[in-house]
Amino acid sequence: MPVSGPSSYLPTIDAFIAHWASVNTALGGAGLKLGGTYTATNLGTDRANLLAKITAVDVTRTANLGASQARDILRGTVKERIRQFNAFMRGNFPNTVYINQLGKVPGSRQGIGSWQLSLDLTKNCWDAIDATTPVLGFIPVILSGSYSNASFTTDRTNVLADFSAVTTAVQNFQTAVEARDAAFALIRARLVQYRPAVEGAFASGSALITSIPALTPAKGSTPKAVRLTAVWNATTSKADLTWAPSDDARVTGCEVRACYNQSYKTADEASLGFVALGTNSFSDDTGLGASGAYVTYKVYTLTATGNEKGSNSEKVTRP
């Protein structure tokens, strides 16, 4: 299986390990060594190290999703409370100095700077009015559900902590991705060495030469991409993906992949599932648990030889 992205790292290595075993059997003795010292056993050790790093990518991606969802859920709650507080103030204290002190309701996709400002302005205004002489039972200000200044203070602290947690989770994920790809780069350098080493160990035309696994897709072997459409389904609260059937006879099925809360990067993509030939739709809500969350999707056409081609990327945002 040729290398086409992170999802093909392990299958490609496994193909080389299996071939190397046959080469060692044919050669006998110490078998084939690369650079004089690197053996099939070393490749197996490096594979295990790479697997651990692939697992780390999956773990940190999950942590990133969890942190993002926790932030987005609380952010939605606090956003509503800021709106409600502003409406309460305009309804009960119009034409006062407090109206000019109200914080704007921040957007779901705005960053921590905008949220920090809005939270601070709301907190300061709430503190100021609660410190005044009670008027008509409005002070201290209590919103629906017995939501008080103290409740807002707690949520404000937690929202800012959630923003920091997301930043840390994103950094951990990117570090894991870089470590995974660096580990494969070292292995790939050895796999590049493997072909000439085998070609030098056997006579021209040997089956062990002609059967060396492909490291890159052969020219013209990459399948055609499909055109993806993706929309938010308010009824099911899922993203609905559709694409036209592939007219490439080599395609055996498709795989749906995604990147969360970011533009599409192959290095960061996660597999959501495989789709059998003849099925041209897919629905999913992973990473879309709160308003403002978004996922960017691609659908890959796959062939029996392990080649693939990604579609256009499509972004779906939960309202």
Coordinates of N, CA, C and O in Angstrom, one line a residue, residues 22-157:
S22 N 10.5 -12.3 3.8 CA 10.8 -13.2 2.7 C 12.2 -13.1 2.2 O 12.9 -14.1 1.8
V23 N 12.7 -11.8 2.1 CA 14.0 -11.6 1.7 C 15.0 -12.2 2.7 O 16.0 -12.9 2.2
N24 N 14.8 -12.1 3.9 CA 15.7 -12.7 4.9 C 15.7 -14.3 4.8 O 16.8 -14.9 4.9
T25 N 14.6 -14.8 4.5 CA 14.5 -16.3 4.3 C 15.4 -16.7 3.1 O 16.1 -17.7 3.2
A26 N 15.2 -15.9 2.1 CA 16.0 -16.2 0.8 C 17.5 -16.1 1.0 O 18.3 -16.8 0.5
L27 N 17.9 -15.0 1.8 CA 19.3 -14.8 1.9 C 19.9 -15.7 3.0 O 21.1 -16.0 2.9
G28 N 19.2 -16.0 4.0 CA 19.7 -16.8 5.1 C 20.7 -16.0 5.9 O 20.9 -14.8 5.7
G29 N 21.3 -16.6 6.9 CA 22.3 -15.9 7.7 C 21.6 -14.8 8.5 O 20.5 -14.9 9.0
A30 N 22.3 -13.6 8.5 CA 21.8 -12.4 9.2 C 20.8 -11.7 8.4 O 20.2 -10.8 8.9
G31 N 20.5 -12.1 7.1 CA 19.5 -11.5 6.3 C 19.9 -10.1 5.8 O 21.1 -9.8 5.8
L32 N 19.0 -9.3 5.4 CA 19.3 -8.0 4.8 C 19.4 -7.0 5.8 O 18.6 -6.9 6.8
K33 N 20.5 -6.1 5.7 CA 20.7 -5.0 6.6 C 20.8 -3.7 5.7 O 21.4 -3.8 4.7
L34 N 20.2 -2.7 6.2 CA 20.3 -1.4 5.6 C 21.4 -0.5 6.3 O 21.4 -0.4 7.5
G35 N 22.3 0.1 5.5 CA 23.3 0.9 6.1 C 24.2 0.1 7.0 O 24.9 0.6 7.9
G36 N 24.2 -1.2 6.8 CA 25.1 -2.1 7.5 C 24.6 -2.5 8.9 O 25.1 -3.6 9.4
T37 N 23.7 -1.8 9.5 CA 23.2 -2.2 10.8 C 21.7 -2.3 11.0 O 21.2 -2.9 12.0
Y38 N 21.0 -1.6 10.1 CA 19.5 -1.5 10.3 C 18.8 -2.8 9.8 O 18.9 -3.1 8.6
T39 N 18.1 -3.5 10.7 CA 17.5 -4.8 10.3 C 16.0 -4.7 10.3 O 15.4 -3.7 10.7
A40 N 15.4 -5.8 10.0 CA 13.9 -5.9 10.0 C 13.4 -5.8 11.4 O 12.3 -5.2 11.7
T41 N 14.2 -6.2 12.4 CA 13.8 -6.1 13.8 C 13.8 -4.6 14.2 O 12.9 -4.2 14.9
N42 N 14.8 -3.8 13.7 CA 14.8 -2.4 14.0 C 13.5 -1.7 13.4 O 12.9 -0.8 14.0
L43 N 13.1 -2.2 12.2 CA 11.9 -1.6 11.6 C 10.7 -1.9 12.4 O 9.8 -1.1 12.6
G44 N 10.7 -3.2 13.0 CA 9.5 -3.5 13.8 C 9.5 -2.7 15.1 O 8.4 -2.3 15.6
T45 N 10.7 -2.4 15.7 CA 10.7 -1.5 16.8 C 10.3 -0.1 16.5 O 9.5 0.5 17.3
D46 N 10.7 0.4 15.4 CA 10.3 1.7 14.9 C 8.8 1.8 14.7 O 8.2 2.8 14.9
R47 N 8.3 0.7 14.1 CA 6.8 0.7 13.9 C 6.1 0.8 15.2 O 5.1 1.5 15.3
A48 N 6.5 0.0 16.3 CA 5.9 0.1 17.6 C 5.9 1.5 18.1 O 5.0 2.0 18.7
N49 N 7.1 2.2 17.9 CA 7.2 3.5 18.4 C 6.2 4.5 17.7 O 5.6 5.3 18.3
L50 N 6.1 4.2 16.4 CA 5.2 5.0 15.6 C 3.7 4.8 16.0 O 2.9 5.7 16.1
L51 N 3.4 3.5 16.3 CA 2.1 3.2 16.7 C 1.7 3.9 18.0 O 0.6 4.4 18.2
A52 N 2.7 4.0 18.9 CA 2.4 4.7 20.2 C 2.2 6.2 19.9 O 1.3 6.8 20.5
K53 N 2.9 6.8 18.9 CA 2.6 8.2 18.6 C 1.3 8.4 17.9 O 0.7 9.4 18.0
I54 N 0.9 7.4 17.1 CA -0.4 7.5 16.4 C -1.5 7.5 17.5 O -2.5 8.2 17.4
T55 N -1.3 6.6 18.5 CA -2.3 6.5 19.6 C -2.3 7.8 20.3 O -3.4 8.3 20.7
A56 N -1.2 8.5 20.5 CA -1.1 9.8 21.2 C -1.9 10.8 20.4 O -2.6 11.7 21.0
V57 N -1.8 10.8 19.1 CA -2.6 11.7 18.3 C -4.1 11.5 18.5 O -4.9 12.5 18.7
D58 N -4.5 10.2 18.5 CA -6.0 9.9 18.8 C -6.4 10.4 20.2 O -7.5 11.0 20.3
V59 N -5.5 10.2 21.2 CA -5.9 10.6 22.5 C -6.0 12.1 22.7 O -6.9 12.6 23.3
T60 N -5.0 12.8 22.1 CA -5.0 14.2 22.2 C -6.1 14.9 21.4 O -6.7 15.9 21.7
R61 N -6.5 14.2 20.3 CA -7.6 14.7 19.5 C -8.9 14.6 20.3 O -9.7 15.5 20.3
T62 N -9.1 13.5 20.9 CA -10.3 13.3 21.7 C -10.3 14.3 22.9 O -11.4 14.9 23.2
A63 N -9.2 14.5 23.5 CA -9.1 15.5 24.6 C -9.5 16.9 24.0 O -10.2 17.7 24.7
N64 N -9.0 17.2 22.8 CA -9.3 18.5 22.2 C -10.8 18.7 22.0 O -11.4 19.7 22.2
L65 N -11.4 17.6 21.4 CA -12.8 17.6 21.2 C -13.6 17.9 22.5 O -14.6 18.6 22.6
G66 N -13.2 17.2 23.5 CA -13.9 17.3 24.8 C -13.8 18.7 25.4 O -14.7 19.3 25.9
A67 N -12.5 19.2 25.3 CA -12.3 20.6 25.9 C -13.1 21.6 25.1 O -13.7 22.5 25.6
S68 N -13.1 21.5 23.7 CA -13.9 22.4 22.9 C -15.4 22.3 23.2 O -16.0 23.4 23.2
Q69 N -15.9 21.1 23.3 CA -17.3 21.0 23.6 C -17.7 21.6 24.9 O -18.7 22.2 25.0
A70 N -16.9 21.3 25.9 CA -17.2 21.9 27.3 C -17.2 23.4 27.2 O -18.1 24.0 27.8
R71 N -16.2 24.0 26.5 CA -16.2 25.4 26.4 C -17.4 26.0 25.6 O -18.0 26.9 26.0
D72 N -17.7 25.3 24.5 CA -18.8 25.8 23.7 C -20.2 25.7 24.4 O -21.0 26.6 24.2
I73 N -20.4 24.6 25.1 CA -21.7 24.5 25.9 C -21.8 25.6 26.9 O -22.8 26.3 27.0
L74 N -20.8 25.8 27.7 CA -20.8 26.8 28.7 C -20.9 28.2 28.1 O -21.6 29.1 28.6
R75 N -20.2 28.4 27.0 CA -20.2 29.7 26.3 C -21.6 30.0 25.8 O -22.0 31.2 25.9
G76 N -22.3 29.0 25.4 CA -23.7 29.3 24.9 C -24.6 29.7 26.1 O -25.4 30.6 26.0
T77 N -24.4 29.1 27.3 CA -25.1 29.5 28.5 C -24.8 30.9 28.9 O -25.7 31.7 29.2
V78 N -23.5 31.2 28.9 CA -23.1 32.6 29.4 C -23.5 33.6 28.4 O -23.9 34.7 28.8
K79 N -23.5 33.3 27.1 CA -23.9 34.2 26.1 C -25.4 34.6 26.3 O -25.7 35.8 26.2
E80 N -26.2 33.7 26.6 CA -27.6 33.9 26.8 C -27.8 34.8 28.1 O -28.6 35.7 28.1
R81 N -27.0 34.6 29.1 CA -27.1 35.3 30.3 C -26.7 36.8 30.1 O -27.3 37.7 30.7
I82 N -25.7 37.0 29.3 CA -25.3 38.4 29.0 C -26.4 39.1 28.2 O -26.7 40.2 28.5
R83 N -27.0 38.4 27.3 CA -28.1 39.0 26.5 C -29.3 39.3 27.5 O -29.9 40.4 27.4
Q84 N -29.6 38.4 28.4 CA -30.7 38.6 29.3 C -30.4 39.7 30.3 O -31.3 40.6 30.5
F85 N -29.1 39.8 30.7 CA -28.8 40.9 31.7 C -28.9 42.3 30.9 O -29.4 43.2 31.5
N86 N -28.4 42.3 29.7 CA -28.5 43.6 28.9 C -30.0 44.0 28.7 O -30.3 45.2 28.9
A87 N -30.8 43.0 28.4 CA -32.2 43.3 28.2 C -32.9 43.8 29.5 O -33.7 44.7 29.5
F88 N -32.5 43.1 30.6 CA -33.1 43.5 31.9 C -32.7 44.9 32.2 O -33.5 45.7 32.7
M89 N -31.5 45.3 32.0 CA -31.0 46.7 32.3 C -31.7 47.7 31.4 O -32.1 48.7 31.9
R90 N -31.9 47.4 30.1 CA -32.5 48.4 29.2 C -34.0 48.5 29.6 O -34.6 49.6 29.4
G91 N -34.6 47.4 30.1 CA -36.0 47.5 30.4 C -36.3 48.2 31.7 O -37.3 48.8 31.9
N92 N -35.4 48.0 32.7 CA -35.6 48.5 34.0 C -34.8 49.8 34.4 O -35.2 50.5 35.3
F93 N -33.7 50.0 33.7 CA -32.9 51.2 34.0 C -32.5 52.0 32.7 O -31.3 52.2 32.4
P94 N -33.5 52.3 31.9 CA -33.2 53.1 30.7 C -32.7 54.5 31.0 O -33.0 55.0 32.1
N95 N -32.0 55.0 30.1 CA -31.5 56.4 30.3 C -30.7 56.6 31.5 O -30.7 57.7 32.1
T96 N -29.9 55.6 31.9 CA -29.0 55.7 33.0 C -27.6 55.5 32.5 O -27.3 55.0 31.4
V97 N -26.6 55.8 33.4 CA -25.2 55.6 33.0 C -24.9 54.1 32.8 O -23.9 53.8 32.1
Y98 N -25.7 53.2 33.3 CA -25.4 51.8 33.2 C -25.5 51.3 31.8 O -24.8 50.3 31.4
I99 N -26.4 51.9 31.0 CA -26.7 51.4 29.6 C -25.4 51.5 28.8 O -25.1 50.6 28.0
N100 N -24.6 52.5 29.0 CA -23.4 52.7 28.2 C -22.3 51.8 28.7 O -21.2 51.7 28.1
Q101 N -22.5 51.1 29.8 CA -21.5 50.2 30.4 C -21.7 48.7 30.1 O -20.9 47.9 30.5
L102 N -22.8 48.5 29.4 CA -23.1 47.1 29.1 C -22.1 46.5 28.1 O -21.7 47.1 27.1
G103 N -21.8 45.2 28.3 CA -20.9 44.5 27.3 C -21.7 44.0 26.1 O -22.9 43.6 26.3
K104 N -21.2 43.9 25.0 CA -21.8 43.4 23.8 C -22.0 41.9 23.9 O -21.1 41.2 24.5
V105 N -23.0 41.3 23.4 CA -23.1 39.8 23.4 C -22.1 39.3 22.4 O -22.2 39.6 21.2
P106 N -21.2 38.5 22.9 CA -20.1 38.0 21.9 C -20.6 36.9 21.0 O -21.6 36.2 21.4
G107 N -20.0 36.8 19.8 CA -20.4 35.8 18.9 C -19.8 34.4 19.3 O -18.8 34.4 20.0
S108 N -20.4 33.4 18.9 CA -20.0 32.0 19.3 C -18.6 31.7 18.8 O -17.9 30.9 19.4
R109 N -18.2 32.3 17.6 CA -16.9 32.0 17.1 C -15.8 33.0 17.4 O -14.7 32.9 17.0
Q110 N -16.2 34.0 18.2 CA -15.2 35.1 18.6 C -14.2 34.5 19.6 O -14.5 33.6 20.4
G111 N -13.0 35.0 19.6 CA -11.9 34.5 20.4 C -12.0 35.0 21.8 O -12.9 35.8 22.2
I112 N -11.0 34.6 22.6 CA -11.0 34.9 24.0 C -10.9 36.4 24.3 O -11.5 36.9 25.3
G113 N -10.3 37.2 23.4 CA -10.2 38.6 23.7 C -11.6 39.3 23.7 O -11.9 40.1 24.6
S114 N -12.4 39.0 22.7 CA -13.8 39.5 22.7 C -14.6 39.0 23.9 O -15.4 39.8 24.5
W115 N -14.5 37.8 24.2 CA -15.2 37.2 25.4 C -14.7 37.8 26.7 O -15.6 38.1 27.5
Q116 N -13.4 38.0 26.8 CA -12.9 38.6 28.1 C -13.5 40.0 28.3 O -13.9 40.4 29.4
L117 N -13.5 40.8 27.2 CA -14.0 42.2 27.3 C -15.5 42.2 27.7 O -15.9 42.9 28.6
S118 N -16.3 41.3 27.0 CA -17.7 41.3 27.3 C -18.0 40.8 28.7 O -18.9 41.4 29.4
L119 N -17.3 39.8 29.1 CA -17.4 39.3 30.5 C -17.1 40.3 31.5 O -17.8 40.5 32.5
D120 N -16.0 41.0 31.3 CA -15.5 42.0 32.3 C -16.5 43.2 32.3 O -16.8 43.7 33.5
L121 N -17.0 43.7 31.2 CA -17.9 44.8 31.2 C -19.2 44.4 31.9 O -19.8 45.1 32.7
T122 N -19.7 43.2 31.6 CA -20.9 42.7 32.3 C -20.7 42.6 33.8 O -21.6 43.0 34.6
K123 N -19.6 42.0 34.2 CA -19.3 41.8 35.6 C -19.2 43.2 36.3 O -19.8 43.4 37.4
N124 N -18.5 44.1 35.7 CA -18.4 45.4 36.3 C -19.7 46.2 36.5 O -20.0 46.8 37.5
C125 N -20.5 46.1 35.4 CA -21.8 46.7 35.5 C -22.7 46.1 36.5 O -23.4 46.8 37.3
W126 N -22.7 44.8 36.6 CA -23.5 44.0 37.5 C -23.1 44.4 39.0 O -23.9 44.6 39.9
D127 N -21.8 44.4 39.2 CA -21.2 44.8 40.5 C -21.7 46.2 40.9 O -22.1 46.5 42.0
A128 N -21.6 47.1 39.9 CA -21.9 48.5 40.2 C -23.4 48.7 40.6 O -23.7 49.4 41.6
I129 N -24.3 48.0 39.8 CA -25.7 48.2 40.1 C -26.1 47.5 41.4 O -27.0 47.9 42.2
D130 N -25.5 46.3 41.7 CA -25.8 45.6 42.9 C -25.4 46.4 44.1 O -25.9 46.1 45.3
A131 N -24.4 47.3 44.0 CA -23.9 48.0 45.1 C -24.7 49.3 45.4 O -24.5 50.0 46.4
T132 N -25.7 49.6 44.6 CA -26.5 50.7 44.8 C -27.7 50.4 45.7 O -27.9 49.3 46.1
T133 N -28.4 51.5 46.1 CA -29.6 51.3 47.0 C -30.7 50.5 46.3 O -31.0 50.8 45.1
P134 N -31.3 49.5 46.9 CA -32.3 48.7 46.3 C -33.4 49.6 45.7 O -33.9 50.6 46.3
V135 N -33.9 49.3 44.5 CA -34.9 50.0 43.8 C -36.0 49.1 43.3 O -35.7 48.2 42.5
L136 N -37.2 49.2 43.9 CA -38.4 48.4 43.4 C -38.1 46.9 43.4 O -38.6 46.2 42.6
G137 N -37.2 46.5 44.3 CA -36.9 45.0 44.4 C -36.0 44.5 43.3 O -35.9 43.3 43.1
F138 N -35.5 45.4 42.5 CA -34.6 45.0 41.3 C -33.2 44.8 41.7 O -32.4 44.2 41.0
I139 N -32.8 45.2 42.9 CA -31.4 45.1 43.3 C -31.3 44.3 44.6 O -32.0 44.6 45.6
P140 N -30.5 43.3 44.7 CA -29.5 42.9 43.6 C -30.3 42.3 42.4 O -31.4 41.8 42.5
V141 N -29.6 42.3 41.3 CA -30.2 41.8 40.0 C -30.2 40.3 40.1 O -29.1 39.7 40.2
I142 N -31.3 39.7 39.9 CA -31.4 38.2 39.9 C -32.2 37.9 38.6 O -33.3 38.3 38.4
L143 N -31.6 37.1 37.7 CA -32.2 36.7 36.5 C -33.0 35.4 36.7 O -33.0 34.9 37.8
S144 N -33.7 35.0 35.6 CA -34.5 33.8 35.7 C -33.7 32.6 36.2 O -32.5 32.5 35.9
G145 N -34.4 31.7 36.9 CA -33.7 30.6 37.5 C -32.8 30.9 38.6 O -31.8 30.2 38.9
S146 N -33.1 32.0 39.3 CA -32.3 32.5 40.5 C -30.8 32.7 40.1 O -29.9 32.4 40.9
Y147 N -30.6 33.1 38.9 CA -29.2 33.4 38.4 C -28.7 34.7 38.9 O -29.3 35.8 38.5
S148 N -27.7 34.7 39.7 CA -27.3 35.9 40.4 C -25.9 36.4 39.9 O -25.3 35.7 39.1
N149 N -25.4 37.5 40.4 CA -24.1 38.0 40.1 C -23.0 36.9 40.5 O -22.1 36.7 39.8
A150 N -23.3 36.2 41.6 CA -22.3 35.2 42.0 C -22.3 34.0 41.0 O -21.3 33.5 40.7
S151 N -23.5 33.7 40.5 CA -23.6 32.6 39.5 C -22.8 33.0 38.2 O -22.1 32.2 37.6
F152 N -23.0 34.3 37.8 CA -22.3 34.8 36.6 C -20.7 34.8 36.9 O -20.0 34.5 36.0
T153 N -20.3 35.2 38.1 CA -18.9 35.2 38.4 C -18.3 33.9 38.3 O -17.2 33.7 37.7
T154 N -19.0 32.8 38.7 CA -18.5 31.5 38.6 C -18.4 31.0 37.2 O -17.4 30.5 36.7
D155 N -19.5 31.3 36.4 CA -19.5 31.0 35.0 C -18.4 31.7 34.2 O -17.7 31.2 33.3
R156 N -18.2 33.0 34.6 CA -17.1 33.8 33.9 C -15.8 33.2 34.1 O -15.0 33.0 33.2
T157 N -15.5 32.7 35.4 CA -14.2 32.1 35.7 C -14.1 30.8 34.9 O -13.0 30.5 34.3

